[in-house]
Amino acid sequence: SQTIHQWPATLVQPVGSPLSLECTVEGTSNPNLYWYRQAAGRGLQLLFYSVGIGQISSEVPQNLSASRPQDRQFILSSKKLLLSDSGFYLCAWSVLRRVSGNTIYFGEGSWLTVV
Amino acid sequence: SQQGEEDPQALSIQEGENATMNCSYKTSINNLQWYRQNSGRGLVHLILIRSNEREKHSGRLRVTLDTSKKSSSLLITASRAADTASYFCAFSSYAGGTSYGKLTFGQGTILTVHP
């Protein structure tokens, strides 16, 4: 069965410090990978998605970047955090299929508080 | 904006009652999905309905889709306290000959079921 691991679960970082959130998927190959952000328990905003190693698409301009160094590894980074980067970050994966959309499977999320 | 809209934003009911949540969208879709999120956790997929389907059932869940009105509803019958969570609709738009599984999420409905 497929599993997704995301860490750390919680972190508090000072403004201006770097960030690295990691996500790995097991039990599947060549998944689509996603980073979402959720503010105040409301809707999800897609930040990045990747259809393959080294292929990253950014949905919104921001202070964050993403990388996919391996097939099942997705990393969210920042060189200098802003207060507005605080939020709940969710990694997710799906399997690419033609014709119809894909069900997305989420990790447990990472709470980031920038102070 | 392609974002989905859900109503009500919050719903409070007693155990045993039915809960209905609605979702509207603006684009043409190839499927619509519903997800559940317990407080502070990742999202869990509940059900997917394709654009050529009008109704779908899964246990106590019933989903309808009206593509002419660009709307969907999620009905939870005989609700339980354990159903307390946020519920999100998400839709996939057809993009040429393939879909990368990008989902657009609604803002969610917070459901509270009182024992």
Short mmCIF file of C-alpha atoms in Angstrom, two decimals:
data_model
loop_
_atom_site.label_atom_id
_atom_site.label_comp_id
_atom_site.label_asym_id
_atom_site.label_seq_id
_atom_site.Cartn_x
_atom_site.Cartn_y
_atom_site.Cartn_z
CA SER A 1 0.00 0.00 0.00
CA GLN A 2 1.03 3.57 -0.55
CA THR A 3 2.04 5.86 2.28
CA ILE A 4 3.11 9.45 2.49
CA HIS A 5 5.37 10.87 5.17
CA GLN A 6 5.78 14.54 5.86
CA TRP A 7 8.02 16.20 8.44
CA PRO A 8 8.48 18.00 10.67
CA ALA A 9 4.93 18.04 11.99
CA THR A 10 5.37 21.32 13.80
CA LEU A 11 7.99 24.00 13.75
CA VAL A 12 8.45 27.53 14.99
CA GLN A 13 10.93 29.60 13.05
CA PRO A 14 12.11 33.21 13.40
CA VAL A 15 11.60 35.69 10.60
CA GLY A 16 14.47 35.56 8.16
CA SER A 17 15.45 31.99 8.93
CA PRO A 18 15.49 29.23 6.30
CA LEU A 19 12.86 26.53 5.91
CA SER A 20 12.92 22.97 4.73
CA LEU A 21 9.86 20.71 4.78
CA GLU A 22 10.29 17.22 3.44
CA CYS A 23 7.87 14.72 2.03
CA THR A 24 8.35 11.18 0.78
CA VAL A 25 5.93 8.75 -0.79
CA GLU A 26 6.28 4.98 -0.60
CA GLY A 27 4.61 2.22 -2.52
CA THR A 28 4.19 3.94 -5.86
CA SER A 29 6.38 5.16 -8.66
CA ASN A 30 6.37 8.36 -10.70
CA PRO A 31 3.64 10.05 -8.67
CA ASN A 32 2.45 13.60 -9.13
CA LEU A 33 3.53 15.51 -6.04
CA TYR A 34 1.98 18.64 -4.58
CA TRP A 35 2.52 21.22 -1.89
CA TYR A 36 -0.58 22.98 -0.60
CA ARG A 37 -0.94 25.67 2.03
CA GLN A 38 -3.99 26.08 4.19
CA ALA A 39 -4.60 29.25 6.17
CA ALA A 40 -6.89 29.42 9.19
CA GLY A 41 -8.40 25.98 8.57
CA ARG A 42 -10.04 27.07 5.35
CA GLY A 43 -9.49 26.29 1.69
CA LEU A 44 -6.30 24.92 0.24
CA GLN A 45 -4.02 26.87 -2.02
CA LEU A 46 -1.85 24.90 -4.43
CA LEU A 47 1.72 26.15 -4.19
CA PHE A 48 3.72 23.72 -6.32
CA TYR A 49 3.20 20.55 -8.25
CA SER A 50 5.60 18.18 -9.91
CA VAL A 51 5.06 15.51 -12.54
CA GLY A 52 8.62 14.17 -12.45
CA ILE A 53 12.13 14.53 -11.07
CA GLY A 54 13.34 18.08 -11.43
CA GLN A 55 10.01 19.23 -12.91
CA ILE A 56 8.42 21.86 -10.72
CA SER A 57 5.50 24.13 -11.53
CA SER A 58 4.72 27.08 -9.33
CA GLU A 59 1.14 28.18 -9.00
CA VAL A 60 1.65 31.45 -7.19
CA PRO A 61 4.59 33.81 -6.81
CA GLN A 62 5.90 33.66 -3.28
CA ASN A 63 8.80 33.42 -0.94
CA LEU A 64 8.97 29.65 -1.27
CA SER A 65 10.53 27.17 -3.64
CA ALA A 66 10.20 23.44 -4.20
CA SER A 67 12.52 20.72 -5.40
CA ARG A 68 12.16 17.08 -6.36
CA PRO A 69 15.57 15.47 -6.11
CA GLN A 70 14.21 11.93 -6.28
CA ASP A 71 11.11 10.34 -7.76
CA ARG A 72 9.26 10.10 -4.47
CA GLN A 73 10.76 13.01 -2.56
CA PHE A 74 9.41 16.54 -2.55
CA ILE A 75 10.95 19.40 -0.58
CA LEU A 76 9.53 22.82 0.22
CA SER A 77 12.09 25.47 1.03
CA SER A 78 12.62 29.10 1.80
CA LYS A 79 15.82 31.05 2.20
CA LYS A 80 14.26 33.71 4.43
CA LEU A 81 10.90 33.21 6.06
CA LEU A 82 8.32 35.96 6.33
CA LEU A 83 5.59 36.26 8.92
CA SER A 84 3.07 35.68 6.15
CA ASP A 85 4.56 32.23 5.50
CA SER A 86 2.93 30.92 8.66
CA GLY A 87 0.33 28.28 7.98
CA PHE A 88 -0.45 24.62 7.58
CA TYR A 89 1.48 22.99 4.75
CA LEU A 90 0.28 19.80 3.17
CA CYS A 91 2.19 17.49 0.89
CA ALA A 92 0.15 15.25 -1.38
CA TRP A 93 0.49 12.76 -4.20
CA SER A 94 -1.55 11.27 -6.99
CA VAL A 95 -1.04 8.94 -9.90
CA LEU A 96 -1.23 10.45 -13.34
CA ARG A 97 -4.14 9.10 -15.36
CA ARG A 98 -5.61 10.25 -18.61
CA VAL A 99 -9.30 10.97 -19.18
CA SER A 100 -10.37 11.67 -15.64
CA GLY A 101 -8.91 13.58 -12.75
CA ASN A 102 -6.91 12.00 -10.00
CA THR A 103 -7.65 11.37 -6.38
CA ILE A 104 -5.09 13.16 -4.25
CA TYR A 105 -3.71 11.61 -1.09
CA PHE A 106 -2.49 13.93 1.62
CA GLY A 107 0.16 13.77 4.28
CA GLU A 108 -0.61 14.78 7.83
CA GLY A 109 0.64 18.31 7.35
CA SER A 110 3.24 20.59 8.91
CA TRP A 111 2.33 23.50 11.10
CA LEU A 112 4.68 26.41 10.53
CA THR A 113 4.68 29.42 12.81
CA VAL A 114 6.99 32.25 11.88
CA VAL A 115 7.74 34.55 14.82
CA SER B 1 -11.41 32.83 -9.76
CA GLN B 2 -11.73 29.10 -10.34
CA GLN B 3 -12.10 28.42 -6.64
CA GLY B 4 -15.14 26.51 -5.52
CA GLU B 5 -17.62 27.99 -3.12
CA GLU B 6 -19.25 26.00 -0.36
CA ASP B 7 -22.20 26.66 1.82
CA PRO B 8 -22.93 26.76 4.56
CA GLN B 9 -19.57 27.79 5.99
CA ALA B 10 -20.54 26.12 9.24
CA LEU B 11 -23.23 23.60 10.13
CA SER B 12 -24.22 22.44 13.59
CA ILE B 13 -26.60 19.51 14.02
CA GLN B 14 -27.59 16.81 16.47
CA GLU B 15 -26.56 13.19 16.17
CA GLY B 16 -28.94 11.26 13.98
CA GLU B 17 -29.82 14.23 11.79
CA ASN B 18 -28.78 14.53 8.17
CA ALA B 19 -26.14 17.03 7.09
CA THR B 20 -26.15 18.61 3.66
CA MET B 21 -23.30 20.63 2.25
CA ASN B 22 -23.26 22.37 -1.11
CA CYS B 23 -20.53 23.27 -3.52
CA SER B 24 -20.61 25.51 -6.58
CA TYR B 25 -17.97 26.05 -9.21
CA LYS B 26 -17.53 28.14 -12.33
CA THR B 27 -15.54 26.12 -14.85
CA SER B 28 -16.23 22.96 -16.81
CA ILE B 29 -15.06 19.97 -14.83
CA ASN B 30 -14.31 16.35 -15.51
CA ASN B 31 -14.92 15.23 -11.96
CA LEU B 32 -15.71 16.54 -8.51
CA GLN B 33 -14.45 15.10 -5.26
CA TRP B 34 -15.24 15.50 -1.59
CA TYR B 35 -12.64 15.41 1.15
CA ARG B 36 -12.83 15.39 4.91
CA GLN B 37 -10.37 17.03 7.30
CA ASN B 38 -10.25 16.46 11.01
CA SER B 39 -8.92 19.44 12.92
CA GLY B 40 -5.19 19.89 12.36
CA ARG B 41 -4.86 16.81 10.17
CA GLY B 42 -4.45 16.03 6.51
CA LEU B 43 -7.37 15.66 4.14
CA VAL B 44 -8.93 12.29 3.46
CA HIS B 45 -10.66 11.47 0.20
CA LEU B 46 -14.32 10.51 0.59
CA ILE B 47 -15.88 10.15 -2.83
CA LEU B 48 -15.43 11.11 -6.48
CA ILE B 49 -18.23 11.75 -8.93
CA ARG B 50 -17.52 12.05 -12.63
CA SER B 51 -19.04 14.75 -14.82
CA ASN B 52 -21.29 12.22 -16.57
CA GLU B 53 -22.72 10.96 -13.26
CA ARG B 54 -25.59 12.56 -11.40
CA GLU B 55 -25.56 10.72 -8.10
CA LYS B 56 -23.24 8.46 -6.17
CA HIS B 57 -23.47 6.66 -2.86
CA SER B 58 -20.87 5.41 -0.42
CA GLY B 59 -22.13 4.12 2.91
CA ARG B 60 -23.88 7.04 4.63
CA LEU B 61 -22.64 9.48 2.00
CA ARG B 62 -24.65 10.60 -0.98
CA VAL B 63 -23.22 12.97 -3.55
CA THR B 64 -25.11 14.65 -6.34
CA LEU B 65 -23.76 16.60 -9.27
CA ASP B 66 -25.67 19.01 -11.49
CA THR B 67 -23.34 20.17 -14.24
CA SER B 68 -25.99 22.47 -15.72
CA LYS B 69 -26.06 24.40 -12.45
CA LYS B 70 -22.37 23.81 -11.76
CA SER B 71 -23.13 22.54 -8.30
CA SER B 72 -22.73 19.49 -6.11
CA SER B 73 -24.04 18.45 -2.74
CA LEU B 74 -22.81 16.07 -0.09
CA LEU B 75 -25.37 14.46 2.17
CA ILE B 76 -24.34 12.61 5.31
CA THR B 77 -27.24 10.61 6.66
CA ALA B 78 -27.76 9.64 10.29
CA SER B 79 -24.82 11.75 11.39
CA ARG B 80 -22.58 10.78 14.29
CA ALA B 81 -20.38 12.83 16.59
CA ALA B 82 -17.39 11.28 14.81
CA ASP B 83 -18.50 13.00 11.60
CA THR B 84 -17.45 16.31 13.12
CA ALA B 85 -14.86 17.70 10.71
CA SER B 86 -14.38 20.12 7.84
CA TYR B 87 -15.59 18.98 4.44
CA PHE B 88 -14.16 20.26 1.19
CA CYS B 89 -15.23 19.87 -2.37
CA ALA B 90 -12.53 19.80 -5.01
CA PHE B 91 -12.80 19.68 -8.74
CA SER B 92 -10.60 18.78 -11.62
CA SER B 93 -10.86 20.73 -14.84
CA TYR B 94 -10.26 19.04 -18.15
CA ALA B 95 -7.05 20.37 -19.67
CA GLY B 96 -6.57 19.27 -23.24
CA GLY B 97 -5.96 15.54 -23.56
CA THR B 98 -4.54 14.95 -20.12
CA SER B 99 -5.16 15.85 -16.53
CA TYR B 100 -2.32 16.41 -14.13
CA GLY B 101 -4.64 15.93 -11.20
CA LYS B 102 -4.62 19.55 -10.18
CA LEU B 103 -7.55 20.05 -7.90
CA THR B 104 -9.19 23.32 -7.01
CA PHE B 105 -10.64 23.26 -3.51
CA GLY B 106 -13.62 25.00 -2.03
CA GLN B 107 -13.39 26.93 1.22
CA GLY B 108 -14.96 24.11 3.18
CA THR B 109 -17.88 23.55 5.49
CA ILE B 110 -17.21 23.06 9.19
CA LEU B 111 -19.60 20.40 10.44
CA THR B 112 -20.24 19.94 14.14
CA VAL B 113 -22.36 17.01 15.24
CA HIS B 114 -23.49 17.20 18.84
CA PRO B 115 -23.96 13.92 20.72
#
